[in-house]
GROMACS .gro file of C-alpha atoms in nm:
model
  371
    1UNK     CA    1   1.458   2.639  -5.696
    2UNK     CA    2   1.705   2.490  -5.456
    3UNK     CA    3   1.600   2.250  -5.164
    4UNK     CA    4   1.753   2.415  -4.817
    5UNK     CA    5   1.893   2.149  -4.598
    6UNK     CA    6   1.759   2.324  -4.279
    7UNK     CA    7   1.429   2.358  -4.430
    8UNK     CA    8   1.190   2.081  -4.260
    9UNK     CA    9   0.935   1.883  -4.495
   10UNK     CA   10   0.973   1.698  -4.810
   11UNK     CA   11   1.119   1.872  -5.153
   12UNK     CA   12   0.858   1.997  -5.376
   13UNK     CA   13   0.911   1.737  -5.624
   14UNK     CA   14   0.846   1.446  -5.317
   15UNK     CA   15   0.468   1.354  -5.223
   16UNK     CA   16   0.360   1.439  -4.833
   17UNK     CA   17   0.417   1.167  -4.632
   18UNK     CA   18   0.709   0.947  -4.803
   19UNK     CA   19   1.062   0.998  -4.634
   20UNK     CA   20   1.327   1.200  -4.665
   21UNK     CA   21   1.616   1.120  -4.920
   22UNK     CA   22   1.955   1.009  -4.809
   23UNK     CA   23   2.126   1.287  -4.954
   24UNK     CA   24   1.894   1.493  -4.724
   25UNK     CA   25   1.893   1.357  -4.366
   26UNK     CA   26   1.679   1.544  -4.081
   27UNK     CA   27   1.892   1.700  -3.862
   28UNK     CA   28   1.905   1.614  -3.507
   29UNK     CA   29   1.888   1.215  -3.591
   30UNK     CA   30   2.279   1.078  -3.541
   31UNK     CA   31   2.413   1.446  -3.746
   32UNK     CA   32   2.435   1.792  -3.671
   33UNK     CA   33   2.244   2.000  -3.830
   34UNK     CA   34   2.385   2.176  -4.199
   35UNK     CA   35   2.643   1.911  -4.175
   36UNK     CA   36   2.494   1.638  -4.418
   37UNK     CA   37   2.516   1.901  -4.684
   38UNK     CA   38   2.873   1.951  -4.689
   39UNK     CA   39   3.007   1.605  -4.656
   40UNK     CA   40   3.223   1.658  -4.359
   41UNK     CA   41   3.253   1.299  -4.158
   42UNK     CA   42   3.052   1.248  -3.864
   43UNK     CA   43   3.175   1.238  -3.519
   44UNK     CA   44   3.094   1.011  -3.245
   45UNK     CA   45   2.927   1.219  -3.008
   46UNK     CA   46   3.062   1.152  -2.628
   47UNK     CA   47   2.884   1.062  -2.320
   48UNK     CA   48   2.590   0.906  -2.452
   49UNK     CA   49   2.310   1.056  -2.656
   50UNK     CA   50   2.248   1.419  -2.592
   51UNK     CA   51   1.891   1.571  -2.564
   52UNK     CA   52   1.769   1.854  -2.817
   53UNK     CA   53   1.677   2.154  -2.683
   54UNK     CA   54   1.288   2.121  -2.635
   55UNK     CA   55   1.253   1.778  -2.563
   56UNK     CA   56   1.117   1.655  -2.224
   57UNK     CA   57   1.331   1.438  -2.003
   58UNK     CA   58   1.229   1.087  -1.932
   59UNK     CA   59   1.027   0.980  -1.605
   60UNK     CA   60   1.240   0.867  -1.350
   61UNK     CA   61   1.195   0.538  -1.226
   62UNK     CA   62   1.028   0.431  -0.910
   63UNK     CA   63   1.210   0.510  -0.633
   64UNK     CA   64   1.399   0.215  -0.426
   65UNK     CA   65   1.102   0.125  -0.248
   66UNK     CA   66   0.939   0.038  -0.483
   67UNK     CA   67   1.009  -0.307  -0.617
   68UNK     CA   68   0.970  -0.361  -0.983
   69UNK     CA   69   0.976  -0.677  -1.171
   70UNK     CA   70   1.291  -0.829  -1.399
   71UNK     CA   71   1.335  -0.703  -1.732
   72UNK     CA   72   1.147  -0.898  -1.971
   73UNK     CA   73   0.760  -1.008  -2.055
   74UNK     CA   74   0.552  -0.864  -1.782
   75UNK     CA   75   0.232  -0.980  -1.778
   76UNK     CA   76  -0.080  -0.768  -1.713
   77UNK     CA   77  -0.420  -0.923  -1.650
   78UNK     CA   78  -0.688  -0.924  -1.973
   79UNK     CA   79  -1.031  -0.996  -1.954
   80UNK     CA   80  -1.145  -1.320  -2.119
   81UNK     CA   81  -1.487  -1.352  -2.012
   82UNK     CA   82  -1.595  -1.629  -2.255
   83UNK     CA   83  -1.977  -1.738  -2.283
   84UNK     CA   84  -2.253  -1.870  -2.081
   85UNK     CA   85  -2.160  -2.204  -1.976
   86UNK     CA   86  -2.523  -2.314  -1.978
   87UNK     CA   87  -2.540  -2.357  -2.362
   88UNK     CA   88  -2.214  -2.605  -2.266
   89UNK     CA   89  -2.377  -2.811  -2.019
   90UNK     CA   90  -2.703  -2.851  -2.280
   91UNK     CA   91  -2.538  -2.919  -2.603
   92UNK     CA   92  -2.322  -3.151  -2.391
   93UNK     CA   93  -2.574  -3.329  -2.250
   94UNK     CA   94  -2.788  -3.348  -2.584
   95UNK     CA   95  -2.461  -3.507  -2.760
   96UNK     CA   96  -2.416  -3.737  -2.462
   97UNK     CA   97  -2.769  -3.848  -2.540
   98UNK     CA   98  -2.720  -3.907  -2.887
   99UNK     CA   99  -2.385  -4.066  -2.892
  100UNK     CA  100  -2.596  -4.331  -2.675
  101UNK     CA  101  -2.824  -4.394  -2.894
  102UNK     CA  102  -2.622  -4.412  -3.205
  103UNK     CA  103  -2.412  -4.659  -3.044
  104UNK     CA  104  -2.718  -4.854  -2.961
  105UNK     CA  105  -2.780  -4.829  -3.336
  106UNK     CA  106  -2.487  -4.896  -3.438
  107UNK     CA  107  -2.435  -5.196  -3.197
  108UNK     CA  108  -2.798  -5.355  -3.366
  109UNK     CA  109  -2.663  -5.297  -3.706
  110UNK     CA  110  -2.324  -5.511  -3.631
  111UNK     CA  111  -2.503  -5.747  -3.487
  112UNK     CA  112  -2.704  -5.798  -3.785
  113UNK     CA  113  -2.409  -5.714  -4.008
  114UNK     CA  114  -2.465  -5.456  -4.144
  115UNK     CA  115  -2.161  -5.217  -4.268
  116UNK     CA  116  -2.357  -4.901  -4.157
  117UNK     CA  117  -2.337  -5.021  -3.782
  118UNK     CA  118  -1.939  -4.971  -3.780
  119UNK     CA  119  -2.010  -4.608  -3.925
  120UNK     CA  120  -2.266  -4.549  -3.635
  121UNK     CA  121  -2.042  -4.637  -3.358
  122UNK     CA  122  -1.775  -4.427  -3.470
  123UNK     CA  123  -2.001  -4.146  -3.483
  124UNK     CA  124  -2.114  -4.203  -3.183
  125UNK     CA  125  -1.750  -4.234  -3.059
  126UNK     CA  126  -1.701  -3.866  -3.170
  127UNK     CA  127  -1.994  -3.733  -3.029
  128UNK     CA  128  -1.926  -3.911  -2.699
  129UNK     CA  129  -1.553  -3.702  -2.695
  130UNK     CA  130  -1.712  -3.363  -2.772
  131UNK     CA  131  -1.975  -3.362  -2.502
  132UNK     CA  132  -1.677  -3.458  -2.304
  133UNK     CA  133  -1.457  -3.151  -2.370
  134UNK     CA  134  -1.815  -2.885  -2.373
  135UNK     CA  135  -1.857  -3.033  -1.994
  136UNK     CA  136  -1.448  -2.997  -1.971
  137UNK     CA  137  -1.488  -2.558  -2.081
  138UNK     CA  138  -1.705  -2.513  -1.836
  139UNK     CA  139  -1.612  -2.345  -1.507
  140UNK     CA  140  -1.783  -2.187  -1.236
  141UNK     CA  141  -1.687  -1.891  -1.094
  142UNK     CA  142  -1.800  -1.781  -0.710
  143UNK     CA  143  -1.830  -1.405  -0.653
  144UNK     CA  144  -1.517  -1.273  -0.502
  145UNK     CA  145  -1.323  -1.490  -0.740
  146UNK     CA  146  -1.103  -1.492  -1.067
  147UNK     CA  147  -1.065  -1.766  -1.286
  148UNK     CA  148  -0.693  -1.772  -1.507
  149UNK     CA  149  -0.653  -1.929  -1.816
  150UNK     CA  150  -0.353  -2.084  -1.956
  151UNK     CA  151  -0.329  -2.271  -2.283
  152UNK     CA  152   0.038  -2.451  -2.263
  153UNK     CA  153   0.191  -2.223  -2.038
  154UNK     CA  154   0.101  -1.902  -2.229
  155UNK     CA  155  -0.168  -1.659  -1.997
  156UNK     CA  156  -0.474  -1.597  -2.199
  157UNK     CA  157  -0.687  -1.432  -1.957
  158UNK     CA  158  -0.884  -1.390  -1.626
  159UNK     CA  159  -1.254  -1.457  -1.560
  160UNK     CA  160  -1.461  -1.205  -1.365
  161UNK     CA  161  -1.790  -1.329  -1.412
  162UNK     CA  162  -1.943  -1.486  -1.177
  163UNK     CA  163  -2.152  -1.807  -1.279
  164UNK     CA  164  -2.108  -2.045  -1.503
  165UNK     CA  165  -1.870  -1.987  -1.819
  166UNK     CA  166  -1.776  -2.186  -2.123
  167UNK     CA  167  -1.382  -2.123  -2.211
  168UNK     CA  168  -1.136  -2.341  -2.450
  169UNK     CA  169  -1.127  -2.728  -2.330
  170UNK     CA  170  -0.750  -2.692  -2.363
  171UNK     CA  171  -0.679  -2.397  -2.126
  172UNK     CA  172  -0.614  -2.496  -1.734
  173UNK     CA  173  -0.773  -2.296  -1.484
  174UNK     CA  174  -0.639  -2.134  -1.173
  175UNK     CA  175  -0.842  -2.015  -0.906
  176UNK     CA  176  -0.782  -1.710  -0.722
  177UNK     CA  177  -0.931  -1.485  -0.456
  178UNK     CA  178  -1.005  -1.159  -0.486
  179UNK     CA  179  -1.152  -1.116  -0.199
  180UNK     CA  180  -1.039  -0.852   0.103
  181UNK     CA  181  -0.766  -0.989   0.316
  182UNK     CA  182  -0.604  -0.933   0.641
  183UNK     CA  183  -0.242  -1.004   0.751
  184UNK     CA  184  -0.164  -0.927   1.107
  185UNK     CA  185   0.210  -0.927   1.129
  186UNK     CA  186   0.361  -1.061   1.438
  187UNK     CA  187   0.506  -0.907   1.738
  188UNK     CA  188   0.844  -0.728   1.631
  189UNK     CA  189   1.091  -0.620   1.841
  190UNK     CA  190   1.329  -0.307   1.634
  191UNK     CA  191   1.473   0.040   1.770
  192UNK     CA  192   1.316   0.307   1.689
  193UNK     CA  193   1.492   0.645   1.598
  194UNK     CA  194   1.657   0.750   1.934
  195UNK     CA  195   1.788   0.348   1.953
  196UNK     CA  196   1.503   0.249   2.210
  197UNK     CA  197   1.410  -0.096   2.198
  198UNK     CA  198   1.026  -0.118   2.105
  199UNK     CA  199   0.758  -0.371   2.045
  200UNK     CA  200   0.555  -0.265   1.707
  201UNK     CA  201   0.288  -0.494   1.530
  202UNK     CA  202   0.040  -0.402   1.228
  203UNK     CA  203  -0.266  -0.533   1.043
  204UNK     CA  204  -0.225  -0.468   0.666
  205UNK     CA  205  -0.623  -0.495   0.491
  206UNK     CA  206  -0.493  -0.577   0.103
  207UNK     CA  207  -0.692  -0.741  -0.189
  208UNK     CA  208  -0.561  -0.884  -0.482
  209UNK     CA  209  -0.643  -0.602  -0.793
  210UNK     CA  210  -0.388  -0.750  -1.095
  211UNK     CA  211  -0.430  -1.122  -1.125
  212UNK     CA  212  -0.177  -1.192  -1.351
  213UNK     CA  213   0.089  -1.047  -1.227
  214UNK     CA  214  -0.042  -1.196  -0.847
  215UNK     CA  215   0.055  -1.582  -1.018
  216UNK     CA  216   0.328  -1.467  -1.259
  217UNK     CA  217   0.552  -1.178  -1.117
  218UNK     CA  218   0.609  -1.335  -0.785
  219UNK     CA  219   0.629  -1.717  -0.631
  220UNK     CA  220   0.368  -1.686  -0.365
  221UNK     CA  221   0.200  -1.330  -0.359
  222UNK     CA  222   0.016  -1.424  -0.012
  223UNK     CA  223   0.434  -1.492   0.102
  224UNK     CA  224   0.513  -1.190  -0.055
  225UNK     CA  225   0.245  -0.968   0.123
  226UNK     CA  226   0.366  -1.082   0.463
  227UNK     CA  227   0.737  -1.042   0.454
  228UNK     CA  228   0.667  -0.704   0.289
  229UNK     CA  229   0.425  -0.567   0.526
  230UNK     CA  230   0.702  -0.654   0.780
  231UNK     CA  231   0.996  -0.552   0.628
  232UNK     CA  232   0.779  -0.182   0.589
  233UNK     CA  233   0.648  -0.209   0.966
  234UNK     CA  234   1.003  -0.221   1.082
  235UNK     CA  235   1.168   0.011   0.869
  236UNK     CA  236   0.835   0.272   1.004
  237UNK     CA  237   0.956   0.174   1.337
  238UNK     CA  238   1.307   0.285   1.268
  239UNK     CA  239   1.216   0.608   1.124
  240UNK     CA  240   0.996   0.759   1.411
  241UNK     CA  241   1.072   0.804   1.784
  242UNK     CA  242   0.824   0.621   2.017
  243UNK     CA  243   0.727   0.986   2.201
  244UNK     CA  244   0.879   1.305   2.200
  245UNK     CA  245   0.840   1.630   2.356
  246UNK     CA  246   0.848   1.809   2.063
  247UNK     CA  247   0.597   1.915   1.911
  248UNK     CA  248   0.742   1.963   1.552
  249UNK     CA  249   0.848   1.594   1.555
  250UNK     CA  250   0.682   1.342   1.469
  251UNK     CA  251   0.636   1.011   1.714
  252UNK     CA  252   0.467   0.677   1.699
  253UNK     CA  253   0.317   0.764   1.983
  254UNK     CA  254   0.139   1.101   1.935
  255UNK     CA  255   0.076   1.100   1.572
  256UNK     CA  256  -0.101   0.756   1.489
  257UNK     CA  257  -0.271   0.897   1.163
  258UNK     CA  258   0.031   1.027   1.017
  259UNK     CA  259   0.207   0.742   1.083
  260UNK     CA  260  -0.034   0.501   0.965
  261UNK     CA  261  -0.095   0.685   0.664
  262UNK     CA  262   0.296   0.609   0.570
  263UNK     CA  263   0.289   0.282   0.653
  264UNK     CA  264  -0.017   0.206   0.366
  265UNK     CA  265   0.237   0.415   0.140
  266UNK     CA  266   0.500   0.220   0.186
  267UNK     CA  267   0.317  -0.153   0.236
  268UNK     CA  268   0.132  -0.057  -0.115
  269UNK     CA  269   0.466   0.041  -0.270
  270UNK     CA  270   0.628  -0.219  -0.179
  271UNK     CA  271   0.347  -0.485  -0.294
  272UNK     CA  272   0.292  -0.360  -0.575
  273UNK     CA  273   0.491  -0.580  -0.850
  274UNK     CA  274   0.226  -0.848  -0.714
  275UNK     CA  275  -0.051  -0.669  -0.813
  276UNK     CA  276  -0.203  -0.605  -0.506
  277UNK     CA  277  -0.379  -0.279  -0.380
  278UNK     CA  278  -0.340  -0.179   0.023
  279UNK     CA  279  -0.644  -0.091   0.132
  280UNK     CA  280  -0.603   0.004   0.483
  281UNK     CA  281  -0.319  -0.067   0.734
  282UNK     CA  282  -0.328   0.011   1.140
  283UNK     CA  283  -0.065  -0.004   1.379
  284UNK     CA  284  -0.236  -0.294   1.673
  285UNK     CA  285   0.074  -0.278   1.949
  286UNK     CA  286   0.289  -0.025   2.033
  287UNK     CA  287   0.513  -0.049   2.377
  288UNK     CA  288   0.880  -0.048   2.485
  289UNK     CA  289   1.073  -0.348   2.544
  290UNK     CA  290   1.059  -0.563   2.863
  291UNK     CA  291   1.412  -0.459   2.918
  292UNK     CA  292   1.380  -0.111   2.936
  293UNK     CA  293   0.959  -0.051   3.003
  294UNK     CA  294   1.017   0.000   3.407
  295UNK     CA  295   1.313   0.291   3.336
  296UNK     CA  296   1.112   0.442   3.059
  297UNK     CA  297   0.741   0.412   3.267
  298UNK     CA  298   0.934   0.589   3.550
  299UNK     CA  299   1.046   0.873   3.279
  300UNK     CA  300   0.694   0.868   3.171
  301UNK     CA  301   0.620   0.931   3.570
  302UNK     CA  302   0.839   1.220   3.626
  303UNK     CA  303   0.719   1.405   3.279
  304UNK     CA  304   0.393   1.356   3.424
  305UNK     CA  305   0.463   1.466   3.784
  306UNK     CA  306   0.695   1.748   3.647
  307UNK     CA  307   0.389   1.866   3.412
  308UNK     CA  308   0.109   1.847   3.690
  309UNK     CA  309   0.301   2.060   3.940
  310UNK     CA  310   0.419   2.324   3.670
  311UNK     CA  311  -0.029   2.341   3.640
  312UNK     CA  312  -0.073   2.327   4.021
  313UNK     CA  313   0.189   2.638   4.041
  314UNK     CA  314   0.006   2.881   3.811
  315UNK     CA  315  -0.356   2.793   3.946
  316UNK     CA  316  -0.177   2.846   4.293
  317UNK     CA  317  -0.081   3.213   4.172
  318UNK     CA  318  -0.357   3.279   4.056
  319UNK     CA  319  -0.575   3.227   4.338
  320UNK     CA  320  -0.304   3.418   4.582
  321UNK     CA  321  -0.349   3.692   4.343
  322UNK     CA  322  -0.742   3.661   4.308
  323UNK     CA  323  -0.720   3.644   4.727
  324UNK     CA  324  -0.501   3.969   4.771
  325UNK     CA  325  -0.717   4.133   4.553
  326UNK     CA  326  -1.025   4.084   4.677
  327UNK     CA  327  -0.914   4.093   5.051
  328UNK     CA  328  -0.793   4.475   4.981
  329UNK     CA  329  -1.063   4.556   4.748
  330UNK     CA  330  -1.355   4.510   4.995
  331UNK     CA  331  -1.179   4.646   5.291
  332UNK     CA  332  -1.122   4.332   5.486
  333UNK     CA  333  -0.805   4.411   5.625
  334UNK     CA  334  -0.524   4.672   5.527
  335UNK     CA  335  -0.247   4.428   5.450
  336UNK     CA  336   0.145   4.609   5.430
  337UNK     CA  337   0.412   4.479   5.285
  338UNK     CA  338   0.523   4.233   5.565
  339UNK     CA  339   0.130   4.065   5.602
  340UNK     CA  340   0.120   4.012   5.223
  341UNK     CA  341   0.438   3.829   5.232
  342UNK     CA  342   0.327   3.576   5.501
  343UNK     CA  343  -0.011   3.539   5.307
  344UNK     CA  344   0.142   3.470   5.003
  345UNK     CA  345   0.385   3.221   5.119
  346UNK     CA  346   0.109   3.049   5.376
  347UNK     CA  347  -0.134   3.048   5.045
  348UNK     CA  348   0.126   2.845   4.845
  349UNK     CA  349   0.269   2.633   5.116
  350UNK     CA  350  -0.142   2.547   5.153
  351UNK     CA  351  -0.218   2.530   4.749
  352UNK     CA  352   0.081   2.357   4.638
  353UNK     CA  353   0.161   2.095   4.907
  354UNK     CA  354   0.056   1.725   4.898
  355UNK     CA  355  -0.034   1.692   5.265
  356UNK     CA  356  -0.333   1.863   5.381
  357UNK     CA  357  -0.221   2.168   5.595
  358UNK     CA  358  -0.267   2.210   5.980
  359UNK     CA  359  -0.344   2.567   6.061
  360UNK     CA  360  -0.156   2.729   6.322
  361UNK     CA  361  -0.223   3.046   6.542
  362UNK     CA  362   0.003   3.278   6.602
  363UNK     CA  363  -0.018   3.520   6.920
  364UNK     CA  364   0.282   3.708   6.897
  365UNK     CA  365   0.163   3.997   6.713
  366UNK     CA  366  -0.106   4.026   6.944
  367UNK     CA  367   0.065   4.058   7.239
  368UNK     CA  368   0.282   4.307   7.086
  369UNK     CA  369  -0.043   4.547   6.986
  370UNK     CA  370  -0.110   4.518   7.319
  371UNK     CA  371   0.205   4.609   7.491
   0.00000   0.00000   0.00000
């Protein structure tokens, strides 16, 4: 029975598992397939290396706010919790204790020259140096701190554990906090989207999650945090307008939550290659520029002004109406066409001016009823 090239799986005369002979390559792996079986050369393909049919594309990277480390070893924190550093601090005391008193031993038997003396001081010599590096391994470690290991230059590992631990002699220890922070970022003057000079500042709440990469991906992560809480403050700022008076767009102004919410986006994106988690972020100030807050508070004015008299207007008509109505529907007076103009206008001139009015009597119709 013949072996078919396109058929998948080992020949019948292979075992399961082992791999597939050269005369019999799997086909989509550098050949086309059915072409290893007729011993036609291979071509190059061109423009890189083409995807089968089938096969998922790869993950796109982070976008380019996102800042990612170099290529290279990327260190990732490990737990390395060690053991209770109270065992330490005993056995180190208990060999301290003995190294004493085989030196005193030792320093009796020289004296009286004996050659076991020389034996007992060196013994007590060694025990003297271990008690030394037990009482070196041990660290204590504060709640709301990490402990990092490094033996030579090479991470080992981060301490959680609060208390007291025991750890290698020969690793050196690096405190850090883990606590929650706060960075208020100072007063920044940028434009915002319409090119208005503004005044913006922000309070970024952040806590340190990855401590490895926190000492080892960046210089200074506390450094870092700042000028990249900044840098996403202003480029917020430049995105929004400070108000508008539309209500499909978004301002600084008017839509705080929103706004905020894409800042701790962007601040947490943007820290992120120093292992750091955003936990909250608020915009504190918000204003125009001295240069431009008296034109812009007198725009402020006239929206205002413009907006109050557009409400005065329709409670206005609606009162004349409600006054007309009422007037005619109990029988008051019969008003025609010429005494429901003056009404109406004297009702608005009355609802809608800013001086109180001074009512005025008018005798001319009177006189001409009479006559």
């Amino acid at each position: 029975m013949t072996q078919n090239p396109h058929q998948h799986g080992p020949p019948p005369n292979q075992p399961p598992g082992s791999q597939p002979t050269p005369q019999q390559p799997l086909p989509g792996r550098g050949q086309q397939p059915g072409s290893g079986s007729q011993g036609h050369p291979q071509r190059p393909l061109q423009g890189g290396p083409q995807m089968s049919p089938g096969v998922p594309p790869r993950q796109r990277r982070p976008g380019p706010s996102r800042i990612a480390s170099v290529e290279g070893e990327r260190v990732r924190e490990t737990s390395a919790g060690g053991v209770s550093g109270y065992f330490a601090i005993i056995g180190g005391v208990i060999l301290l204790l003995l190294a004493l008193l085989l030196a005193v031993f030792g320093f009796i038997m020289t004296v009286a020259q004996a050659a076991v003396g020389v034996i007992l001081i060196v013994l007590a010599i060694v025990m003297f140096i271990a008690s030394m590096f037990m009482f070196k391994g041990c660290t204590s470690v504060a709640p709301g701190n990490a402990v990092v290991l490094q033996l030579y230059g090479k991470y080992v590992g981060t301490v959680r554990q609060s208390g007291l631990r025991f750890v290698n002699p020969f690793y050196s220890k690096i405190q850090v906090s883990t606590r929650i922070r706060n960075h208020e970022t100072s007063t920044l003057k940028v434009n915002d989207l319409d090119g208005n000079p503004i005044e913006i500042g922000a309070v970024v709440v952040w806590q340190v999650q990855d401590t490895a990469q926190a000492l080892f991906e960046v210089d200074d992560f506390e450094e870092f945090v700042a000028i990249q809480a900044e840098t996403a403050v202003r480029h917020i700022a430049n995105s929004y307008a400070y108000d508008s008076s539309d209500p499909n767009r978004m301002s600084l102004r008017d839509n705080a939550d929103e706004i905020t919410s894409k800042l701790s986006n962007e601040v947490a994106a943007r820290v992120a290659a120093a292992g750091v988690t955003i936990i909250e972020s608020r915009i504190t100030q918000l204003a125009y520029a001295a240069e431009i807050a008296r034109a812009m508070l007198q725009r402020q004015q006239a929206t205002a002004v413009v907006a109050a008299r557009q409400l005065i207007v329709e409670g206005a008509v609606g009162m004349v109406e409600t006054a007309i109505e009422q007037i005619e529907g109990r029988g008051i007076v019969k008003l025609g066409h010429l005494e429901r103009s003056d009404l109406v206008s004297n009702l608005m001139i009355v609802l809608c001016g800013d001086q109180a009015a001074q009512p005025t009597i008018s005798t001319t119709r009177n006189q001409e009823s009479k006559n």
